[in-house]
PDB file of C-alpha atoms in Angstrom:
ATOM      1  CA  UNK A  24     -21.697  -8.157 -88.359  1.00  0.00           C
ATOM      2  CA  UNK A  25     -22.739  -8.080 -91.967  1.00  0.00           C
ATOM      3  CA  UNK A  26     -24.515  -4.793 -91.285  1.00  0.00           C
ATOM      4  CA  UNK A  27     -21.249  -3.241 -90.021  1.00  0.00           C
ATOM      5  CA  UNK A  28     -19.414  -4.485 -93.072  1.00  0.00           C
ATOM      6  CA  UNK A  29     -21.993  -2.932 -95.320  1.00  0.00           C
ATOM      7  CA  UNK A  30     -21.636   0.389 -93.493  1.00  0.00           C
ATOM      8  CA  UNK A  31     -17.829   0.298 -93.801  1.00  0.00           C
ATOM      9  CA  UNK A  32     -17.990  -0.545 -97.493  1.00  0.00           C
ATOM     10  CA  UNK A  33     -20.346   2.329 -98.091  1.00  0.00           C
ATOM     11  CA  UNK A  34     -17.977   4.703 -96.263  1.00  0.00           C
ATOM     12  CA  UNK A  35     -14.824   3.338 -97.933  1.00  0.00           C
ATOM     13  CA  UNK A  36     -15.932   4.223-101.433  1.00  0.00           C
ATOM     14  CA  UNK A  37     -16.524   7.939-100.732  1.00  0.00           C
ATOM     15  CA  UNK A  38     -13.366   8.071 -98.610  1.00  0.00           C
ATOM     16  CA  UNK A  39     -11.322   6.608-101.447  1.00  0.00           C
ATOM     17  CA  UNK A  40     -12.829   9.038-103.888  1.00  0.00           C
ATOM     18  CA  UNK A  41     -12.090  11.879-101.475  1.00  0.00           C
ATOM     19  CA  UNK A  42      -8.462  10.782-101.111  1.00  0.00           C
ATOM     20  CA  UNK A  43      -8.063  10.541-104.868  1.00  0.00           C
ATOM     21  CA  UNK A  44      -9.612  13.972-105.317  1.00  0.00           C
ATOM     22  CA  UNK A  45      -7.307  15.431-102.679  1.00  0.00           C
ATOM     23  CA  UNK A  46      -4.330  13.819-104.367  1.00  0.00           C
ATOM     24  CA  UNK A  47      -5.297  15.311-107.708  1.00  0.00           C
ATOM     25  CA  UNK A  48      -5.969  18.659-106.087  1.00  0.00           C
ATOM     26  CA  UNK A  49      -2.491  18.894-104.533  1.00  0.00           C
ATOM     27  CA  UNK A  50       0.717  19.772-106.374  1.00  0.00           C
ATOM     28  CA  UNK A  51       4.250  20.655-105.292  1.00  0.00           C
ATOM     29  CA  UNK A  52       6.490  23.463-106.502  1.00  0.00           C
ATOM     30  CA  UNK A  53      10.077  22.427-105.802  1.00  0.00           C
ATOM     31  CA  UNK A  54      12.969  24.678-104.865  1.00  0.00           C
ATOM     32  CA  UNK A  55      14.229  26.764-107.769  1.00  0.00           C
ATOM     33  CA  UNK A  56      10.866  26.494-109.545  1.00  0.00           C
ATOM     34  CA  UNK A  57       7.706  28.533-109.944  1.00  0.00           C
ATOM     35  CA  UNK A  58       4.203  27.588-111.014  1.00  0.00           C
ATOM     36  CA  UNK A  59       1.640  29.017-113.395  1.00  0.00           C
ATOM     37  CA  UNK A  60      -2.034  27.987-113.211  1.00  0.00           C
ATOM     38  CA  UNK A  61      -4.060  27.369-116.350  1.00  0.00           C
ATOM     39  CA  UNK A  62      -7.826  27.514-115.808  1.00  0.00           C
ATOM     40  CA  UNK A  63     -10.112  25.948-118.394  1.00  0.00           C
ATOM     41  CA  UNK A  64     -12.637  28.721-117.839  1.00  0.00           C
ATOM     42  CA  UNK A  65     -10.581  31.894-117.392  1.00  0.00           C
ATOM     43  CA  UNK A  66      -7.309  30.859-119.120  1.00  0.00           C
ATOM     44  CA  UNK A  67      -3.819  31.484-117.739  1.00  0.00           C
ATOM     45  CA  UNK A  68      -3.919  33.154-114.344  1.00  0.00           C
ATOM     46  CA  UNK A  69      -1.572  36.113-113.924  1.00  0.00           C
ATOM     47  CA  UNK A  70      -0.370  35.149-110.476  1.00  0.00           C
ATOM     48  CA  UNK A  71       2.839  33.155-110.006  1.00  0.00           C
ATOM     49  CA  UNK A  72       2.833  30.282-107.505  1.00  0.00           C
ATOM     50  CA  UNK A  73       5.861  30.054-105.232  1.00  0.00           C
ATOM     51  CA  UNK A  74       7.645  27.049-103.745  1.00  0.00           C
ATOM     52  CA  UNK A  75       5.744  24.598-101.569  1.00  0.00           C
ATOM     53  CA  UNK A  76       2.554  22.485-101.672  1.00  0.00           C
ATOM     54  CA  UNK A  77      -0.574  24.051-103.181  1.00  0.00           C
ATOM     55  CA  UNK A  78      -4.127  23.127-104.144  1.00  0.00           C
ATOM     56  CA  UNK A  79      -6.095  23.473-107.358  1.00  0.00           C
ATOM     57  CA  UNK A  80      -9.433  22.345-108.745  1.00  0.00           C
ATOM     58  CA  UNK A  81      -8.941  18.964-110.422  1.00  0.00           C
ATOM     59  CA  UNK A  82      -9.630  18.814-114.165  1.00  0.00           C
ATOM     60  CA  UNK A  83     -10.647  22.465-114.179  1.00  0.00           C
ATOM     61  CA  UNK A  84      -7.169  23.764-113.373  1.00  0.00           C
ATOM     62  CA  UNK A  85      -3.666  22.653-114.333  1.00  0.00           C
ATOM     63  CA  UNK A  86      -0.280  23.652-112.839  1.00  0.00           C
ATOM     64  CA  UNK A  87       2.629  24.400-115.196  1.00  0.00           C
ATOM     65  CA  UNK A  88       6.013  24.307-113.441  1.00  0.00           C
ATOM     66  CA  UNK A  89       8.953  26.418-114.636  1.00  0.00           C
ATOM     67  CA  UNK A  90      12.571  26.036-113.605  1.00  0.00           C
ATOM     68  CA  UNK A  91      13.728  29.580-112.773  1.00  0.00           C
ATOM     69  CA  UNK A  92      17.378  28.704-112.057  1.00  0.00           C
ATOM     70  CA  UNK A  93      20.096  29.927-114.404  1.00  0.00           C
ATOM     71  CA  UNK A  94      20.810  27.596-117.323  1.00  0.00           C
ATOM     72  CA  UNK A  95      23.574  27.685-119.969  1.00  0.00           C
ATOM     73  CA  UNK A  96      22.882  27.918-123.666  1.00  0.00           C
ATOM     74  CA  UNK A  97      25.385  27.819-126.544  1.00  0.00           C
ATOM     75  CA  UNK A  98      24.754  29.822-129.706  1.00  0.00           C
ATOM     76  CA  UNK A  99      26.967  29.254-132.760  1.00  0.00           C
ATOM     77  CA  UNK A 100      27.037  31.296-135.949  1.00  0.00           C
ATOM     78  CA  UNK A 101      29.162  31.837-139.041  1.00  0.00           C
ATOM     79  CA  UNK A 102      29.284  35.434-140.232  1.00  0.00           C
ATOM     80  CA  UNK A 103      31.445  38.046-141.932  1.00  0.00           C
ATOM     81  CA  UNK A 104      33.514  40.878-140.485  1.00  0.00           C
ATOM     82  CA  UNK A 105      33.785  44.478-141.620  1.00  0.00           C
ATOM     83  CA  UNK A 106      36.722  43.613-143.891  1.00  0.00           C
ATOM     84  CA  UNK A 107      34.782  40.660-145.410  1.00  0.00           C
ATOM     85  CA  UNK A 108      36.577  37.914-143.485  1.00  0.00           C
ATOM     86  CA  UNK A 109      34.569  34.867-142.446  1.00  0.00           C
ATOM     87  CA  UNK A 110      34.572  34.048-138.737  1.00  0.00           C
ATOM     88  CA  UNK A 111      32.926  31.290-136.705  1.00  0.00           C
ATOM     89  CA  UNK A 112      31.711  32.327-133.244  1.00  0.00           C
ATOM     90  CA  UNK A 113      30.290  30.370-130.333  1.00  0.00           C
ATOM     91  CA  UNK A 114      28.484  32.314-127.617  1.00  0.00           C
ATOM     92  CA  UNK A 115      27.722  30.923-124.164  1.00  0.00           C
ATOM     93  CA  UNK A 116      24.652  32.494-122.564  1.00  0.00           C
ATOM     94  CA  UNK A 117      23.621  31.979-118.926  1.00  0.00           C
ATOM     95  CA  UNK A 118      19.916  32.792-118.713  1.00  0.00           C
ATOM     96  CA  UNK A 119      16.757  32.380-116.656  1.00  0.00           C
ATOM     97  CA  UNK A 120      13.148  33.573-117.006  1.00  0.00           C
ATOM     98  CA  UNK A 121      11.850  36.620-115.229  1.00  0.00           C
ATOM     99  CA  UNK A 122       9.616  35.240-112.491  1.00  0.00           C
ATOM    100  CA  UNK A 123       6.870  37.817-112.825  1.00  0.00           C
ATOM    101  CA  UNK A 124       6.812  37.322-116.612  1.00  0.00           C
ATOM    102  CA  UNK A 125       6.090  33.574-116.432  1.00  0.00           C
ATOM    103  CA  UNK A 126       2.359  33.853-117.290  1.00  0.00           C
ATOM    104  CA  UNK A 127       3.194  35.906-120.401  1.00  0.00           C
ATOM    105  CA  UNK A 128       6.041  33.537-121.321  1.00  0.00           C
ATOM    106  CA  UNK A 129       3.680  30.555-121.087  1.00  0.00           C
ATOM    107  CA  UNK A 130       1.031  32.285-123.141  1.00  0.00           C
ATOM    108  CA  UNK A 131       3.375  33.386-125.943  1.00  0.00           C
ATOM    109  CA  UNK A 132       6.306  30.941-125.904  1.00  0.00           C
ATOM    110  CA  UNK A 133       5.521  27.869-123.789  1.00  0.00           C
ATOM    111  CA  UNK A 134       7.889  25.758-121.721  1.00  0.00           C
ATOM    112  CA  UNK A 135      10.693  25.683-124.316  1.00  0.00           C
ATOM    113  CA  UNK A 136      10.938  29.462-124.424  1.00  0.00           C
ATOM    114  CA  UNK A 137      14.772  29.460-124.557  1.00  0.00           C
ATOM    115  CA  UNK A 138      14.883  27.201-127.627  1.00  0.00           C
ATOM    116  CA  UNK A 139      12.400  29.437-129.387  1.00  0.00           C
ATOM    117  CA  UNK A 140      14.023  32.799-128.625  1.00  0.00           C
ATOM    118  CA  UNK A 141      17.759  32.630-127.849  1.00  0.00           C
ATOM    119  CA  UNK A 142      19.082  31.011-131.073  1.00  0.00           C
ATOM    120  CA  UNK A 143      17.253  33.487-133.310  1.00  0.00           C
ATOM    121  CA  UNK A 144      18.060  36.697-131.441  1.00  0.00           C
ATOM    122  CA  UNK A 145      21.576  35.406-130.659  1.00  0.00           C
ATOM    123  CA  UNK A 146      22.418  34.897-134.333  1.00  0.00           C
ATOM    124  CA  UNK A 147      20.937  38.259-135.250  1.00  0.00           C
ATOM    125  CA  UNK A 148      22.904  40.153-132.582  1.00  0.00           C
ATOM    126  CA  UNK A 149      26.159  38.325-133.359  1.00  0.00           C
ATOM    127  CA  UNK A 150      25.940  39.084-137.062  1.00  0.00           C
ATOM    128  CA  UNK A 151      25.115  42.766-136.507  1.00  0.00           C
ATOM    129  CA  UNK A 152      27.897  43.350-133.942  1.00  0.00           C
ATOM    130  CA  UNK A 153      30.632  41.376-135.706  1.00  0.00           C
ATOM    131  CA  UNK A 154      29.943  43.241-138.963  1.00  0.00           C
ATOM    132  CA  UNK A 155      31.045  46.472-137.231  1.00  0.00           C
ATOM    133  CA  UNK A 156      34.601  45.223-136.523  1.00  0.00           C
ATOM    134  CA  UNK A 157      37.560  44.161-138.616  1.00  0.00           C
ATOM    135  CA  UNK A 158      38.970  40.673-138.162  1.00  0.00           C
ATOM    136  CA  UNK A 159      42.026  42.057-136.346  1.00  0.00           C
ATOM    137  CA  UNK A 160      39.809  44.134-134.032  1.00  0.00           C
ATOM    138  CA  UNK A 161      37.848  41.035-133.038  1.00  0.00           C
ATOM    139  CA  UNK A 162      41.113  39.621-131.689  1.00  0.00           C
ATOM    140  CA  UNK A 163      42.591  42.736-130.079  1.00  0.00           C
ATOM    141  CA  UNK A 164      39.268  44.122-128.759  1.00  0.00           C
ATOM    142  CA  UNK A 165      37.589  40.881-127.776  1.00  0.00           C
ATOM    143  CA  UNK A 166      36.389  42.223-124.408  1.00  0.00           C
ATOM    144  CA  UNK A 167      34.779  45.253-126.067  1.00  0.00           C
ATOM    145  CA  UNK A 168      33.024  43.017-128.602  1.00  0.00           C
ATOM    146  CA  UNK A 169      31.782  40.712-125.837  1.00  0.00           C
ATOM    147  CA  UNK A 170      30.385  43.638-123.836  1.00  0.00           C
ATOM    148  CA  UNK A 171      28.529  45.041-126.819  1.00  0.00           C
ATOM    149  CA  UNK A 172      27.066  41.640-127.626  1.00  0.00           C
ATOM    150  CA  UNK A 173      25.950  41.207-124.024  1.00  0.00           C
ATOM    151  CA  UNK A 174      24.331  44.650-123.872  1.00  0.00           C
ATOM    152  CA  UNK A 175      22.460  44.222-127.153  1.00  0.00           C
ATOM    153  CA  UNK A 176      21.447  40.633-126.460  1.00  0.00           C
ATOM    154  CA  UNK A 177      20.209  41.466-122.956  1.00  0.00           C
ATOM    155  CA  UNK A 178      17.999  44.191-124.376  1.00  0.00           C
ATOM    156  CA  UNK A 179      16.513  41.868-126.974  1.00  0.00           C
ATOM    157  CA  UNK A 180      16.008  38.986-124.513  1.00  0.00           C
ATOM    158  CA  UNK A 181      14.311  41.327-122.032  1.00  0.00           C
ATOM    159  CA  UNK A 182      11.567  41.920-124.581  1.00  0.00           C
ATOM    160  CA  UNK A 183      10.608  38.247-124.207  1.00  0.00           C
ATOM    161  CA  UNK A 184      10.861  38.127-120.420  1.00  0.00           C
ATOM    162  CA  UNK A 185      14.275  36.434-120.371  1.00  0.00           C
ATOM    163  CA  UNK A 186      17.080  37.657-118.133  1.00  0.00           C
ATOM    164  CA  UNK A 187      20.722  37.065-119.114  1.00  0.00           C
ATOM    165  CA  UNK A 188      23.138  36.483-116.239  1.00  0.00           C
ATOM    166  CA  UNK A 189      26.296  36.177-118.345  1.00  0.00           C
ATOM    167  CA  UNK A 190      27.326  36.338-121.991  1.00  0.00           C
ATOM    168  CA  UNK A 191      30.806  35.348-123.185  1.00  0.00           C
ATOM    169  CA  UNK A 192      32.562  34.357-126.405  1.00  0.00           C
ATOM    170  CA  UNK A 193      33.959  30.859-125.942  1.00  0.00           C
ATOM    171  CA  UNK A 194      35.127  30.073-129.467  1.00  0.00           C
ATOM    172  CA  UNK A 195      36.369  32.197-132.366  1.00  0.00           C
ATOM    173  CA  UNK A 196      37.999  30.887-135.555  1.00  0.00           C
ATOM    174  CA  UNK A 197      38.711  32.616-138.847  1.00  0.00           C
ATOM    175  CA  UNK A 198      38.856  31.337-142.408  1.00  0.00           C
ATOM    176  CA  UNK A 199      41.933  29.609-143.835  1.00  0.00           C
ATOM    177  CA  UNK A 200      42.899  32.622-145.971  1.00  0.00           C
ATOM    178  CA  UNK A 201      42.894  35.025-143.024  1.00  0.00           C
ATOM    179  CA  UNK A 202      44.819  32.579-140.825  1.00  0.00           C
ATOM    180  CA  UNK A 203      47.467  32.183-143.537  1.00  0.00           C
ATOM    181  CA  UNK A 204      47.690  35.958-143.974  1.00  0.00           C
ATOM    182  CA  UNK A 205      48.200  36.418-140.230  1.00  0.00           C
ATOM    183  CA  UNK A 206      50.978  33.821-140.214  1.00  0.00           C
ATOM    184  CA  UNK A 207      52.711  35.499-143.163  1.00  0.00           C
ATOM    185  CA  UNK A 208      52.413  38.877-141.447  1.00  0.00           C
ATOM    186  CA  UNK A 209      53.990  37.501-138.287  1.00  0.00           C
ATOM    187  CA  UNK A 210      56.851  35.992-140.295  1.00  0.00           C
ATOM    188  CA  UNK A 211      57.404  39.320-142.081  1.00  0.00           C
ATOM    189  CA  UNK A 212      57.443  41.167-138.761  1.00  0.00           C
ATOM    190  CA  UNK A 213      59.979  38.711-137.355  1.00  0.00           C
ATOM    191  CA  UNK A 214      62.181  39.133-140.439  1.00  0.00           C
ATOM    192  CA  UNK A 215      61.933  42.914-140.127  1.00  0.00           C
ATOM    193  CA  UNK A 216      62.914  42.750-136.448  1.00  0.00           C
ATOM    194  CA  UNK A 217      65.855  40.489-137.299  1.00  0.00           C
ATOM    195  CA  UNK A 218      67.019  42.857-140.066  1.00  0.00           C
ATOM    196  CA  UNK A 219      66.691  45.808-137.701  1.00  0.00           C
ATOM    197  CA  UNK A 220      68.818  43.983-135.142  1.00  0.00           C
ATOM    198  CA  UNK A 221      71.514  43.261-137.737  1.00  0.00           C
ATOM    199  CA  UNK A 222      71.568  46.909-138.829  1.00  0.00           C
ATOM    200  CA  UNK A 223      71.869  48.105-135.241  1.00  0.00           C
ATOM    201  CA  UNK A 224      74.627  45.564-134.581  1.00  0.00           C
ATOM    202  CA  UNK A 225      76.545  46.682-137.689  1.00  0.00           C
ATOM    203  CA  UNK A 226      76.169  50.319-136.641  1.00  0.00           C
ATOM    204  CA  UNK A 227      77.489  49.538-133.160  1.00  0.00           C
ATOM    205  CA  UNK A 228      80.454  47.647-134.654  1.00  0.00           C
ATOM    206  CA  UNK A 229      81.176  50.583-136.957  1.00  0.00           C
ATOM    207  CA  UNK A 230      81.093  53.003-134.049  1.00  0.00           C
ATOM    208  CA  UNK A 231      83.382  50.696-132.061  1.00  0.00           C
ATOM    209  CA  UNK A 232      85.834  50.549-134.986  1.00  0.00           C
ATOM    210  CA  UNK A 233      85.818  54.331-135.271  1.00  0.00           C
ATOM    211  CA  UNK A 234      86.433  54.725-131.545  1.00  0.00           C
ATOM    212  CA  UNK A 235      89.202  52.105-131.672  1.00  0.00           C
ATOM    213  CA  UNK A 236      90.859  53.809-134.673  1.00  0.00           C
ATOM    214  CA  UNK A 237      90.653  57.193-132.986  1.00  0.00           C
ATOM    215  CA  UNK A 238      92.262  55.710-129.869  1.00  0.00           C
ATOM    216  CA  UNK A 239      95.067  54.131-131.865  1.00  0.00           C
ATOM    217  CA  UNK A 240      95.641  57.383-133.726  1.00  0.00           C
ATOM    218  CA  UNK A 241      95.836  59.312-130.458  1.00  0.00           C
ATOM    219  CA  UNK A 242      98.207  56.667-129.043  1.00  0.00           C
ATOM    220  CA  UNK A 243     100.471  56.834-132.119  1.00  0.00           C
ATOM    221  CA  UNK A 244     100.462  60.601-131.953  1.00  0.00           C
ATOM    222  CA  UNK A 245     101.439  60.507-128.267  1.00  0.00           C
ATOM    223  CA  UNK A 246     104.280  58.063-128.991  1.00  0.00           C
ATOM    224  CA  UNK A 247     105.512  60.197-131.874  1.00  0.00           C
ATOM    225  CA  UNK A 248     105.550  63.278-129.658  1.00  0.00           C
ATOM    226  CA  UNK A 249     107.402  61.366-126.936  1.00  0.00           C
ATOM    227  CA  UNK A 250     110.012  60.099-129.409  1.00  0.00           C
ATOM    228  CA  UNK A 251     110.497  63.586-130.784  1.00  0.00           C
ATOM    229  CA  UNK A 252     111.249  64.845-127.277  1.00  0.00           C
ATOM    230  CA  UNK A 253     113.619  62.089-126.054  1.00  0.00           C
ATOM    231  CA  UNK A 254     115.208  61.142-129.391  1.00  0.00           C
ATOM    232  CA  UNK A 255     116.601  57.575-129.595  1.00  0.00           C
ATOM    233  CA  UNK A 256     116.658  57.118-125.823  1.00  0.00           C
ATOM    234  CA  UNK A 257     113.220  55.494-125.640  1.00  0.00           C
ATOM    235  CA  UNK A 258     114.050  53.071-128.435  1.00  0.00           C
ATOM    236  CA  UNK A 259     117.284  52.141-126.683  1.00  0.00           C
ATOM    237  CA  UNK A 260     115.405  51.407-123.442  1.00  0.00           C
ATOM    238  CA  UNK A 261     112.889  49.241-125.297  1.00  0.00           C
ATOM    239  CA  UNK A 262     115.749  47.382-127.017  1.00  0.00           C
ATOM    240  CA  UNK A 263     117.490  46.742-123.674  1.00  0.00           C
ATOM    241  CA  UNK A 264     114.289  45.439-122.105  1.00  0.00           C
ATOM    242  CA  UNK A 265     113.704  43.080-125.049  1.00  0.00           C
ATOM    243  CA  UNK A 266     117.320  41.852-124.967  1.00  0.00           C
ATOM    244  CA  UNK A 267     117.098  41.099-121.245  1.00  0.00           C
ATOM    245  CA  UNK A 268     113.911  39.133-121.736  1.00  0.00           C
ATOM    246  CA  UNK A 269     115.459  37.070-124.572  1.00  0.00           C
ATOM    247  CA  UNK A 270     118.630  36.415-122.536  1.00  0.00           C
ATOM    248  CA  UNK A 271     116.542  35.294-119.533  1.00  0.00           C
ATOM    249  CA  UNK A 272     114.562  32.892-121.737  1.00  0.00           C
ATOM    250  CA  UNK A 273     117.698  31.397-123.322  1.00  0.00           C
ATOM    251  CA  UNK A 274     119.423  30.957-119.964  1.00  0.00           C
ATOM    252  CA  UNK A 275     116.504  28.860-118.685  1.00  0.00           C
ATOM    253  CA  UNK A 276     116.407  26.636-121.769  1.00  0.00           C
ATOM    254  CA  UNK A 277     118.100  23.209-121.486  1.00  0.00           C
ATOM    255  CA  UNK A 278     119.032  23.253-125.195  1.00  0.00           C
ATOM    256  CA  UNK A 279     121.349  26.265-124.869  1.00  0.00           C
ATOM    257  CA  UNK A 280     124.578  25.484-122.945  1.00  0.00           C
ATOM    258  CA  UNK A 281     127.074  28.134-124.125  1.00  0.00           C
ATOM    259  CA  UNK A 282     127.092  31.343-126.068  1.00  0.00           C
ATOM    260  CA  UNK A 283     130.605  32.570-126.977  1.00  0.00           C
ATOM    261  CA  UNK A 284     131.598  36.180-126.403  1.00  0.00           C
ATOM    262  CA  UNK A 285     133.044  38.580-128.907  1.00  0.00           C
ATOM    263  CA  UNK A 286     136.567  38.056-127.407  1.00  0.00           C
ATOM    264  CA  UNK A 287     136.341  34.320-128.182  1.00  0.00           C
ATOM    265  CA  UNK A 288     135.490  34.950-131.812  1.00  0.00           C
ATOM    266  CA  UNK A 289     131.727  35.216-131.386  1.00  0.00           C
ATOM    267  CA  UNK A 290     129.688  38.022-132.796  1.00  0.00           C
ATOM    268  CA  UNK A 291     126.898  38.186-130.276  1.00  0.00           C
ATOM    269  CA  UNK A 292     128.477  37.723-126.846  1.00  0.00           C
ATOM    270  CA  UNK A 293     130.944  39.655-124.697  1.00  0.00           C
ATOM    271  CA  UNK A 294     132.465  39.480-121.198  1.00  0.00           C
ATOM    272  CA  UNK A 295     131.561  41.884-118.453  1.00  0.00           C
ATOM    273  CA  UNK A 296     134.015  43.329-115.963  1.00  0.00           C
ATOM    274  CA  UNK A 297     133.931  40.221-113.728  1.00  0.00           C
ATOM    275  CA  UNK A 298     134.903  37.798-116.558  1.00  0.00           C
ATOM    276  CA  UNK A 299     131.383  36.285-116.963  1.00  0.00           C
ATOM    277  CA  UNK A 300     130.117  35.536-120.444  1.00  0.00           C
ATOM    278  CA  UNK A 301     126.870  37.242-121.391  1.00  0.00           C
ATOM    279  CA  UNK A 302     124.340  35.564-123.656  1.00  0.00           C
ATOM    280  CA  UNK A 303     123.683  38.580-125.878  1.00  0.00           C
ATOM    281  CA  UNK A 304     125.594  41.643-126.795  1.00  0.00           C
ATOM    282  CA  UNK A 305     122.969  44.087-125.617  1.00  0.00           C
ATOM    283  CA  UNK A 306     125.218  47.048-126.459  1.00  0.00           C
ATOM    284  CA  UNK A 307     124.828  46.544-130.141  1.00  0.00           C
TER     285      UNK A 307
END
């Protein structure tokens, strides 16, 4: 029995060492990641290890794992425009490393490659592009500015093995002096539009007055011509119509009960052929 125990103990020690060695020799590359092998003898190997479980020589080799999924990065800068206005810009960059460039990235930049490269080249590109535009153009041509920044920044990042998926301007603010000048310009434009409206309104009123005066002149001329043709007949008809309207109004009023005729001593009334008393002497 003791002999069997001794045999098992002798086998357990090598088995344990073998399991430990196997554990150290195995490594996993998770989804969205890639591996680079550093060899103590030959240095960084130029092959890229894909996803899955892999083996290496313990102590002699080491696996460096890179996340190759797209990651956001914000770059902020304060620079001047073409017309010497200060502007603060914040750029959002969506980036990831080029898979086949991982050995070179590890050799030259390390794991924090994005912190080493993107802020420096981002500030440089932003300053050079913004300096080519006026402050007003940065507002009105924002899409053009963003495209130029993306094109230039992608070219510079590609030199370091970094691929840019998206580049966009998320924040843009100008200095207090420029903001105040813009507000004053907007107020002046509004005042100019209001003055233009008042001028156009006055012109329309003047034209309406002219048209109205011309119409009244034509109407007076037509009446004058009509009176010249018919003499006093038209005036007599108008007087009769007015007298009838006044007599109708007085006859319906409760305050007027009697209007004497000329035969009774009155000056404004007279009797008709049937003996009725009229309210007004429409013949005079």
